Amino acid sequence: MKVSVSWLKDLVEFNNDIDELAEKLSMTGFEVESLEDLSDQAKNVVIGFVDEITPHPNAERLKVCSVDVGLPKKLSIVCGAQNVKAGYHVLVAKVGAYLSSKSLKIKFSNLRGVESEGMICSLEELGIESTNEGIEILEENESNIPPIGTNAVDYLGLNETIIDLAITANRPDGMSMVGIAREIATITNSKLTLPSLNYNEDFTKFDPKIRDKETIGSDFIYTLTYIDNIDNSGKINKTISNKINSLKQNSINPIVDISNYLMLEQGQPLHAFDADLLDNIVGRKVIPNDFGIRNGKEGESFVALDKKEYKLNENINLITCNDIPIAIAGVIGGSNSSVSHGTTRIWLEAAVFTPTSIRNSSREIGLRTDASSRYEKGISPNMTTAVSKRASNIISLELGGKIKSTHINNEFKKRSISVNLRLEKINCILGKLRCSDTNLLENNSNTLRYLKSDEIETLLEKLGCILTANSTGWNVQIPPYRSSDLIREIDLIEEIARLIGYDNFDSNMPEPLEPGVLTPAKLVERRIRNSLIHNGFQEVVTSSLVGPENTAKNAVLIKNPLLSETSRLRTNVWDEHLNILHRNVSSGAEGCWIFEIAKTYTKDKETFTETNLLAGALTGSKRFSKWGKTSKQISLDYFEARGKLQQSLEVLRIETIDKQFTDKDFMHPGRTSEIFVEGKSIGFFGQIHPSMSDKFDLIDETYLFNLEFDSLIKAATRKTNWTRIYKDYPTVPSMERDIALIHSKRYSSLEIINLIKKSGRPLLEKVELIDRYEGSSIPEDSVSQAFRIKYRDPKKTLVEEDINPIHEKIRNALKEKINAELRS
């Protein structure tokens, strides 16, 4: 929201420095984003008088002008404008001036052999919107012409500072000059001089055709004012045009300028329809009941004021006349009913629509206007009729219009809001004051006290509230312009705290204050994060919202998405992880190892499931230097990549078991394992399918892991795993024996290890696979494997006689159970 300081001074009498005022506004919730001095646009631009014009000796379209700018010597300026004439006042940019809108610095120049000592300017060249062609001729727009040589800042209305404010959604009153003036009056204790508004309800009831009343809301109001005998052929007065121009509003024609002026002043959008054009559309004289509101239809189109054609659908609300669209409600009017300089009769619309309906329409057509931005934040319907009357009166006063009739929809009922405010509740919520620099409170940091009743009354009365005392506090009548955000007791308490300043209240910490501790689940999460990072992984965070390219049937669709690219919740994370690998490798990274603790979402009929995952991806290698390595890219094989994940999970002190897995079509069928913890499948690890490598332009040795995070946490925090158990360090040596065997491929190494462990009790301590061979020297359906077995008795040193029976028992079990051929 851009705010004109000079306009503000017409509304509120404040003497604060602009920087000081900006600081006060920011501290009370209206953040100042920037301050802009408009006079910079017209530095070194003065009022000049064209004394004489001669043809350019070397160019037919150029003229040499002798211009008086108040200096002893007249300036010789070469000008190509068709409308430059002798005997008229113009705007002259002298040498040294900088025209920011054109990024042009004026300097002495030679144009086709003639020296030019400046530039005669158009309004557009000075950064001011104008429909005039050619240079600005002051006599055409101003009867009181400033003296020759004076700065053009005042004439152009640029003696101005613009404050750009960020207005939050809960303060729609801040979208108007009057709203900001009220705020300044409250925080600076200044006097308001606002234009008077007539709140009398003297409108005639009518019944607009509304197809879907749910889209317009309970606070819906729709008013029409019929005005004729308007002279719209000239220009609006300089005061209004300067004000709207300073806030970057184009001056279009007097009627439109007045409606824009009222929108900026009061925050209520208005729209004028040309009555003659409406009569032509309908084929007869339009009456109020011809107006209506309905949703757009699929395939319907609409040409708006910006001359663009918009495709309509049922999510767009339309204003209609005899069911013919004449505006997109609250967003933009139609070209078929637009007001022009030739307009003499209008229907002036003032309405309040629901923020949701305006937001939907604006998003559907991809257009956000000054009007729609105000409707989206919410507008009080109690202000609408008063603003409409003010606009009608200005049109009558400035343009000679005759107000013929005023109409309001039958269903509108003005609601007054009153809130019961308790002094005890204020003290309970806000606590005691400790110091303040406001005029209300003494500045004594050593004194703590509660707010006094008269202080509360003074603050709320400044907001425009009417207070009636009762036994517990006050009954507070909310002013019309704040009826959208001050609706509860807590809203008023927040306003009191905001205006006094939160820093001026004593801080009260809970007693006793107990330090927070991490739960076991959070400790596990922290450990696994740190462990993965220490093993070379980088954590990523990806969006839960994805686009229609996620075609899973069980995807959760968003009912009201902002964009089609964010129209559903993700059902997997590996898709985006592979995209991250692709982007990094494409940018020159030799390797990329990532992980994420993420959520996925699925829907089964009416049941929604949210799953916590520990997921990640690896491709390429990570190394500090190429010393001792080949120059070619070194990739991880399956066991190295799986080892990296296993190293990271060791911090959890849980056992993971891998089994072959072939159910994922995007994973390599022979290089993917299903991971089990405590006998339950929790996910998978493996190499991606070659087709996926081609799709994402990655090397074949690219790996994904996807584990149920809640299952990992549950296992890691189980009492038997979570409680550390310390054992004596063995003081006797162990003995090792190897067993080599040939067996059928249908038996996995895990099954063989479990068989060896079962048969080797109680002295067997550890079994590990140390060799594996497949080749022509053994049958095709068999494999040769070697296992190293470690034996230990914690009480004594083992001898051969202790080990041999157990080792033989293991050998016999392997022969009997899996029909193994023992080689050692």
PDB file of C-alpha atoms in Angstrom, residues 231-441:
ATOM      1  CA  ASP A 231     -19.968  16.130 -18.335  1.00  0.00           C
ATOM      2  CA  ASN A 232     -17.076  13.664 -18.545  1.00  0.00           C
ATOM      3  CA  SER A 233     -15.325  15.322 -21.492  1.00  0.00           C
ATOM      4  CA  GLY A 234     -12.760  17.374 -19.601  1.00  0.00           C
ATOM      5  CA  LYS A 235     -10.239  16.622 -16.882  1.00  0.00           C
ATOM      6  CA  ILE A 236     -10.685  16.118 -13.174  1.00  0.00           C
ATOM      7  CA  ASN A 237      -9.464  18.956 -10.952  1.00  0.00           C
ATOM      8  CA  LYS A 238      -5.754  19.191 -10.251  1.00  0.00           C
ATOM      9  CA  THR A 239      -6.056  18.287  -6.563  1.00  0.00           C
ATOM     10  CA  ILE A 240      -7.591  14.886  -7.259  1.00  0.00           C
ATOM     11  CA  SER A 241      -5.390  14.131 -10.277  1.00  0.00           C
ATOM     12  CA  ASN A 242      -2.190  14.967  -8.365  1.00  0.00           C
ATOM     13  CA  LYS A 243      -3.228  12.707  -5.490  1.00  0.00           C
ATOM     14  CA  ILE A 244      -4.008   9.683  -7.643  1.00  0.00           C
ATOM     15  CA  ASN A 245      -0.957  10.279  -9.868  1.00  0.00           C
ATOM     16  CA  SER A 246       1.343  10.397  -6.837  1.00  0.00           C
ATOM     17  CA  LEU A 247       0.174   6.862  -5.969  1.00  0.00           C
ATOM     18  CA  LYS A 248       0.895   5.572  -9.494  1.00  0.00           C
ATOM     19  CA  GLN A 249      -2.739   5.547 -10.609  1.00  0.00           C
ATOM     20  CA  ASN A 250      -3.278   6.433 -14.248  1.00  0.00           C
ATOM     21  CA  SER A 251      -5.549   9.394 -14.900  1.00  0.00           C
ATOM     22  CA  ILE A 252      -8.124   7.987 -17.355  1.00  0.00           C
ATOM     23  CA  ASN A 253     -11.229  10.152 -17.323  1.00  0.00           C
ATOM     24  CA  PRO A 254     -13.010  12.119 -14.573  1.00  0.00           C
ATOM     25  CA  ILE A 255     -15.538   9.424 -13.581  1.00  0.00           C
ATOM     26  CA  VAL A 256     -12.910   6.679 -13.343  1.00  0.00           C
ATOM     27  CA  ASP A 257     -10.496   9.060 -11.584  1.00  0.00           C
ATOM     28  CA  ILE A 258     -13.133   9.834  -8.933  1.00  0.00           C
ATOM     29  CA  SER A 259     -13.850   6.137  -8.319  1.00  0.00           C
ATOM     30  CA  ASN A 260     -10.105   5.449  -7.998  1.00  0.00           C
ATOM     31  CA  TYR A 261      -9.734   8.460  -5.718  1.00  0.00           C
ATOM     32  CA  LEU A 262     -12.429   7.126  -3.363  1.00  0.00           C
ATOM     33  CA  MET A 263     -10.894   3.646  -3.399  1.00  0.00           C
ATOM     34  CA  LEU A 264      -7.527   5.090  -2.349  1.00  0.00           C
ATOM     35  CA  GLU A 265      -9.079   7.426   0.205  1.00  0.00           C
ATOM     36  CA  GLN A 266     -11.604   5.071   1.864  1.00  0.00           C
ATOM     37  CA  GLY A 267     -10.490   1.584   0.759  1.00  0.00           C
ATOM     38  CA  GLN A 268     -13.848   0.785  -0.898  1.00  0.00           C
ATOM     39  CA  PRO A 269     -13.578  -0.189  -4.588  1.00  0.00           C
ATOM     40  CA  LEU A 270     -16.196   1.365  -6.889  1.00  0.00           C
ATOM     41  CA  HIS A 271     -17.040   0.669 -10.516  1.00  0.00           C
ATOM     42  CA  ALA A 272     -19.004   2.750 -13.021  1.00  0.00           C
ATOM     43  CA  PHE A 273     -20.916   1.239 -15.949  1.00  0.00           C
ATOM     44  CA  ASP A 274     -21.829   3.371 -18.955  1.00  0.00           C
ATOM     45  CA  ALA A 275     -25.654   3.370 -18.892  1.00  0.00           C
ATOM     46  CA  ASP A 276     -25.994   4.003 -22.644  1.00  0.00           C
ATOM     47  CA  LEU A 277     -23.782   1.023 -23.456  1.00  0.00           C
ATOM     48  CA  LEU A 278     -25.796  -1.179 -21.093  1.00  0.00           C
ATOM     49  CA  ASP A 279     -29.014  -0.077 -22.828  1.00  0.00           C
ATOM     50  CA  ASN A 280     -27.480  -1.084 -26.162  1.00  0.00           C
ATOM     51  CA  ILE A 281     -26.446  -4.483 -24.786  1.00  0.00           C
ATOM     52  CA  VAL A 282     -29.879  -5.249 -23.370  1.00  0.00           C
ATOM     53  CA  GLY A 283     -31.840  -3.596 -26.182  1.00  0.00           C
ATOM     54  CA  ARG A 284     -33.962  -1.468 -23.855  1.00  0.00           C
ATOM     55  CA  LYS A 285     -33.562   0.864 -20.907  1.00  0.00           C
ATOM     56  CA  VAL A 286     -31.818  -0.930 -18.054  1.00  0.00           C
ATOM     57  CA  ILE A 287     -33.459  -1.108 -14.624  1.00  0.00           C
ATOM     58  CA  PRO A 288     -31.758  -2.092 -11.307  1.00  0.00           C
ATOM     59  CA  ASN A 289     -33.282  -5.598 -11.269  1.00  0.00           C
ATOM     60  CA  ASP A 290     -31.477  -6.352 -14.567  1.00  0.00           C
ATOM     61  CA  PHE A 291     -28.201  -6.518 -12.608  1.00  0.00           C
ATOM     62  CA  GLY A 292     -27.151  -9.865 -11.204  1.00  0.00           C
ATOM     63  CA  ILE A 293     -24.313 -12.092 -10.041  1.00  0.00           C
ATOM     64  CA  ARG A 294     -23.573 -15.558 -11.316  1.00  0.00           C
ATOM     65  CA  ASN A 295     -20.692 -17.961 -11.929  1.00  0.00           C
ATOM     66  CA  GLY A 296     -19.031 -18.136 -15.303  1.00  0.00           C
ATOM     67  CA  LYS A 297     -19.716 -20.984 -17.703  1.00  0.00           C
ATOM     68  CA  GLU A 298     -17.197 -23.340 -19.270  1.00  0.00           C
ATOM     69  CA  GLY A 299     -16.307 -22.058 -22.734  1.00  0.00           C
ATOM     70  CA  GLU A 300     -17.615 -18.553 -22.029  1.00  0.00           C
ATOM     71  CA  SER A 301     -15.230 -15.647 -22.741  1.00  0.00           C
ATOM     72  CA  PHE A 302     -15.048 -12.072 -21.556  1.00  0.00           C
ATOM     73  CA  VAL A 303     -13.206  -8.999 -22.889  1.00  0.00           C
ATOM     74  CA  ALA A 304     -12.097  -6.813 -19.989  1.00  0.00           C
ATOM     75  CA  LEU A 305     -11.056  -3.172 -19.675  1.00  0.00           C
ATOM     76  CA  ASP A 306      -7.446  -4.114 -20.454  1.00  0.00           C
ATOM     77  CA  LYS A 307      -8.679  -5.319 -23.909  1.00  0.00           C
ATOM     78  CA  LYS A 308      -7.660  -8.893 -23.073  1.00  0.00           C
ATOM     79  CA  GLU A 309     -10.011 -11.811 -23.605  1.00  0.00           C
ATOM     80  CA  TYR A 310     -10.367 -14.094 -20.585  1.00  0.00           C
ATOM     81  CA  LYS A 311     -11.694 -17.640 -20.670  1.00  0.00           C
ATOM     82  CA  LEU A 312     -14.309 -18.110 -17.950  1.00  0.00           C
ATOM     83  CA  ASN A 313     -15.292 -21.075 -15.796  1.00  0.00           C
ATOM     84  CA  GLU A 314     -17.550 -21.803 -12.850  1.00  0.00           C
ATOM     85  CA  ASN A 315     -14.934 -20.598 -10.324  1.00  0.00           C
ATOM     86  CA  ILE A 316     -15.232 -17.006 -11.598  1.00  0.00           C
ATOM     87  CA  ASN A 317     -17.961 -14.699 -10.296  1.00  0.00           C
ATOM     88  CA  LEU A 318     -19.499 -12.317 -12.836  1.00  0.00           C
ATOM     89  CA  ILE A 319     -21.559  -9.157 -12.630  1.00  0.00           C
ATOM     90  CA  THR A 320     -24.262  -9.394 -15.284  1.00  0.00           C
ATOM     91  CA  CYS A 321     -26.880  -7.177 -16.884  1.00  0.00           C
ATOM     92  CA  ASN A 322     -29.802  -9.207 -18.179  1.00  0.00           C
ATOM     93  CA  ASP A 323     -27.500 -12.255 -17.706  1.00  0.00           C
ATOM     94  CA  ILE A 324     -24.844 -10.743 -20.028  1.00  0.00           C
ATOM     95  CA  PRO A 325     -21.381 -10.484 -18.315  1.00  0.00           C
ATOM     96  CA  ILE A 326     -20.321  -6.875 -17.782  1.00  0.00           C
ATOM     97  CA  ALA A 327     -17.591  -7.338 -15.135  1.00  0.00           C
ATOM     98  CA  ILE A 328     -15.616  -9.960 -13.240  1.00  0.00           C
ATOM     99  CA  ALA A 329     -16.884  -9.261  -9.727  1.00  0.00           C
ATOM    100  CA  GLY A 330     -14.372  -7.337  -7.647  1.00  0.00           C
ATOM    101  CA  VAL A 331     -11.532  -7.748 -10.150  1.00  0.00           C
ATOM    102  CA  ILE A 332     -12.032  -5.878 -13.425  1.00  0.00           C
ATOM    103  CA  GLY A 333     -14.818  -4.349 -15.517  1.00  0.00           C
ATOM    104  CA  GLY A 334     -15.769  -5.215 -19.049  1.00  0.00           C
ATOM    105  CA  SER A 335     -14.938  -3.416 -22.267  1.00  0.00           C
ATOM    106  CA  ASN A 336     -18.603  -3.646 -23.307  1.00  0.00           C
ATOM    107  CA  SER A 337     -19.708  -1.223 -20.552  1.00  0.00           C
ATOM    108  CA  SER A 338     -16.597   0.892 -19.989  1.00  0.00           C
ATOM    109  CA  VAL A 339     -16.839   4.602 -19.206  1.00  0.00           C
ATOM    110  CA  SER A 340     -15.253   7.000 -21.716  1.00  0.00           C
ATOM    111  CA  HIS A 341     -14.947  10.762 -22.122  1.00  0.00           C
ATOM    112  CA  GLY A 342     -18.275  10.683 -23.994  1.00  0.00           C
ATOM    113  CA  THR A 343     -20.177   9.039 -21.137  1.00  0.00           C
ATOM    114  CA  THR A 344     -23.114  11.092 -19.811  1.00  0.00           C
ATOM    115  CA  ARG A 345     -25.026   8.490 -17.772  1.00  0.00           C
ATOM    116  CA  ILE A 346     -23.676   5.847 -15.387  1.00  0.00           C
ATOM    117  CA  TRP A 347     -24.699   3.123 -12.975  1.00  0.00           C
ATOM    118  CA  LEU A 348     -22.236   3.422 -10.057  1.00  0.00           C
ATOM    119  CA  GLU A 349     -21.629   0.092  -8.312  1.00  0.00           C
ATOM    120  CA  ALA A 350     -20.394  -0.253  -4.713  1.00  0.00           C
ATOM    121  CA  ALA A 351     -20.324  -3.744  -3.253  1.00  0.00           C
ATOM    122  CA  VAL A 352     -18.702  -6.145  -0.813  1.00  0.00           C
ATOM    123  CA  PHE A 353     -17.924  -9.686  -1.942  1.00  0.00           C
ATOM    124  CA  THR A 354     -16.352 -12.524   0.061  1.00  0.00           C
ATOM    125  CA  PRO A 355     -12.530 -12.572   0.054  1.00  0.00           C
ATOM    126  CA  THR A 356     -12.558 -16.217  -1.077  1.00  0.00           C
ATOM    127  CA  SER A 357     -14.697 -15.602  -4.160  1.00  0.00           C
ATOM    128  CA  ILE A 358     -12.500 -12.686  -5.266  1.00  0.00           C
ATOM    129  CA  ARG A 359      -9.323 -14.653  -4.641  1.00  0.00           C
ATOM    130  CA  ASN A 360     -10.656 -17.548  -6.724  1.00  0.00           C
ATOM    131  CA  SER A 361     -11.669 -15.298  -9.629  1.00  0.00           C
ATOM    132  CA  SER A 362      -8.372 -13.404  -9.543  1.00  0.00           C
ATOM    133  CA  ARG A 363      -6.334 -16.607  -9.535  1.00  0.00           C
ATOM    134  CA  GLU A 364      -8.357 -18.224 -12.309  1.00  0.00           C
ATOM    135  CA  ILE A 365      -7.757 -15.362 -14.753  1.00  0.00           C
ATOM    136  CA  GLY A 366      -4.221 -14.638 -13.500  1.00  0.00           C
ATOM    137  CA  LEU A 367      -4.919 -10.988 -12.694  1.00  0.00           C
ATOM    138  CA  ARG A 368      -4.666  -9.109  -9.392  1.00  0.00           C
ATOM    139  CA  THR A 369      -5.909  -5.521  -9.348  1.00  0.00           C
ATOM    140  CA  ASP A 370      -6.005  -2.744  -6.748  1.00  0.00           C
ATOM    141  CA  ALA A 371      -9.682  -3.531  -6.206  1.00  0.00           C
ATOM    142  CA  SER A 372      -9.210  -7.299  -5.829  1.00  0.00           C
ATOM    143  CA  SER A 373      -6.314  -6.856  -3.373  1.00  0.00           C
ATOM    144  CA  ARG A 374      -8.655  -4.877  -1.113  1.00  0.00           C
ATOM    145  CA  TYR A 375     -11.527  -7.334  -1.418  1.00  0.00           C
ATOM    146  CA  GLU A 376      -9.168 -10.226  -0.657  1.00  0.00           C
ATOM    147  CA  LYS A 377      -8.302  -8.728   2.731  1.00  0.00           C
ATOM    148  CA  GLY A 378     -11.943  -8.051   3.564  1.00  0.00           C
ATOM    149  CA  ILE A 379     -13.988  -4.851   3.457  1.00  0.00           C
ATOM    150  CA  SER A 380     -16.519  -3.703   6.029  1.00  0.00           C
ATOM    151  CA  PRO A 381     -20.022  -3.609   4.486  1.00  0.00           C
ATOM    152  CA  ASN A 382     -20.939  -0.856   6.949  1.00  0.00           C
ATOM    153  CA  MET A 383     -18.800   1.596   4.962  1.00  0.00           C
ATOM    154  CA  THR A 384     -20.094   0.797   1.476  1.00  0.00           C
ATOM    155  CA  THR A 385     -23.177   2.996   1.254  1.00  0.00           C
ATOM    156  CA  ALA A 386     -21.402   5.983   2.820  1.00  0.00           C
ATOM    157  CA  VAL A 387     -18.508   5.782   0.335  1.00  0.00           C
ATOM    158  CA  SER A 388     -20.936   5.380  -2.570  1.00  0.00           C
ATOM    159  CA  LYS A 389     -22.752   8.539  -1.496  1.00  0.00           C
ATOM    160  CA  ARG A 390     -19.481  10.468  -1.250  1.00  0.00           C
ATOM    161  CA  ALA A 391     -18.487   9.366  -4.760  1.00  0.00           C
ATOM    162  CA  SER A 392     -21.911  10.359  -6.130  1.00  0.00           C
ATOM    163  CA  ASN A 393     -21.682  13.770  -4.484  1.00  0.00           C
ATOM    164  CA  ILE A 394     -18.210  14.419  -5.957  1.00  0.00           C
ATOM    165  CA  ILE A 395     -19.445  13.410  -9.427  1.00  0.00           C
ATOM    166  CA  SER A 396     -22.385  15.769  -8.960  1.00  0.00           C
ATOM    167  CA  LEU A 397     -20.170  18.622  -7.723  1.00  0.00           C
ATOM    168  CA  GLU A 398     -17.266  18.228 -10.165  1.00  0.00           C
ATOM    169  CA  LEU A 399     -19.035  16.952 -13.283  1.00  0.00           C
ATOM    170  CA  GLY A 400     -22.551  18.375 -12.899  1.00  0.00           C
ATOM    171  CA  GLY A 401     -24.160  14.940 -12.572  1.00  0.00           C
ATOM    172  CA  LYS A 402     -27.716  14.512 -11.303  1.00  0.00           C
ATOM    173  CA  ILE A 403     -28.287  11.686  -8.809  1.00  0.00           C
ATOM    174  CA  LYS A 404     -31.542  10.070  -9.939  1.00  0.00           C
ATOM    175  CA  SER A 405     -31.840   6.970  -7.757  1.00  0.00           C
ATOM    176  CA  THR A 406     -29.938   4.856  -5.222  1.00  0.00           C
ATOM    177  CA  HIS A 407     -30.540   1.145  -4.667  1.00  0.00           C
ATOM    178  CA  ILE A 408     -29.393  -1.532  -2.194  1.00  0.00           C
ATOM    179  CA  ASN A 409     -30.002  -5.287  -2.248  1.00  0.00           C
ATOM    180  CA  ASN A 410     -32.988  -6.500  -0.219  1.00  0.00           C
ATOM    181  CA  GLU A 411     -31.047  -8.944   1.932  1.00  0.00           C
ATOM    182  CA  PHE A 412     -28.514  -6.495   3.341  1.00  0.00           C
ATOM    183  CA  LYS A 413     -28.933  -5.700   7.009  1.00  0.00           C
ATOM    184  CA  LYS A 414     -26.522  -3.322   8.662  1.00  0.00           C
ATOM    185  CA  ARG A 415     -24.970  -4.954  11.693  1.00  0.00           C
ATOM    186  CA  SER A 416     -23.511  -3.058  14.615  1.00  0.00           C
ATOM    187  CA  ILE A 417     -20.806  -4.867  16.581  1.00  0.00           C
ATOM    188  CA  SER A 418     -20.425  -4.454  20.309  1.00  0.00           C
ATOM    189  CA  VAL A 419     -17.898  -6.307  22.443  1.00  0.00           C
ATOM    190  CA  ASN A 420     -17.869  -6.756  26.209  1.00  0.00           C
ATOM    191  CA  LEU A 421     -14.379  -5.794  27.472  1.00  0.00           C
ATOM    192  CA  ARG A 422     -13.359  -6.758  31.015  1.00  0.00           C
ATOM    193  CA  LEU A 423     -10.696  -4.859  32.939  1.00  0.00           C
ATOM    194  CA  GLU A 424      -9.735  -8.025  34.814  1.00  0.00           C
ATOM    195  CA  LYS A 425      -9.166  -9.855  31.499  1.00  0.00           C
ATOM    196  CA  ILE A 426      -6.945  -7.019  30.219  1.00  0.00           C
ATOM    197  CA  ASN A 427      -4.766  -7.186  33.324  1.00  0.00           C
ATOM    198  CA  CYS A 428      -4.645 -10.984  33.187  1.00  0.00           C
ATOM    199  CA  ILE A 429      -3.537 -11.065  29.527  1.00  0.00           C
ATOM    200  CA  LEU A 430      -1.164  -8.082  29.437  1.00  0.00           C
ATOM    201  CA  GLY A 431       0.192  -8.013  32.979  1.00  0.00           C
ATOM    202  CA  LYS A 432       1.827  -4.943  34.472  1.00  0.00           C
ATOM    203  CA  LEU A 433       3.421  -1.946  32.794  1.00  0.00           C
ATOM    204  CA  ARG A 434       7.033  -1.217  33.596  1.00  0.00           C
ATOM    205  CA  CYS A 435       7.838   1.861  31.490  1.00  0.00           C
ATOM    206  CA  SER A 436       6.676   3.697  28.385  1.00  0.00           C
ATOM    207  CA  ASP A 437       7.525   6.727  26.303  1.00  0.00           C
ATOM    208  CA  THR A 438       3.887   7.389  25.377  1.00  0.00           C
ATOM    209  CA  ASN A 439       2.021  10.437  26.593  1.00  0.00           C
ATOM    210  CA  LEU A 440      -0.390   8.225  28.483  1.00  0.00           C
ATOM    211  CA  LEU A 441       2.093   6.708  30.883  1.00  0.00           C
TER     212      LEU A 441
END
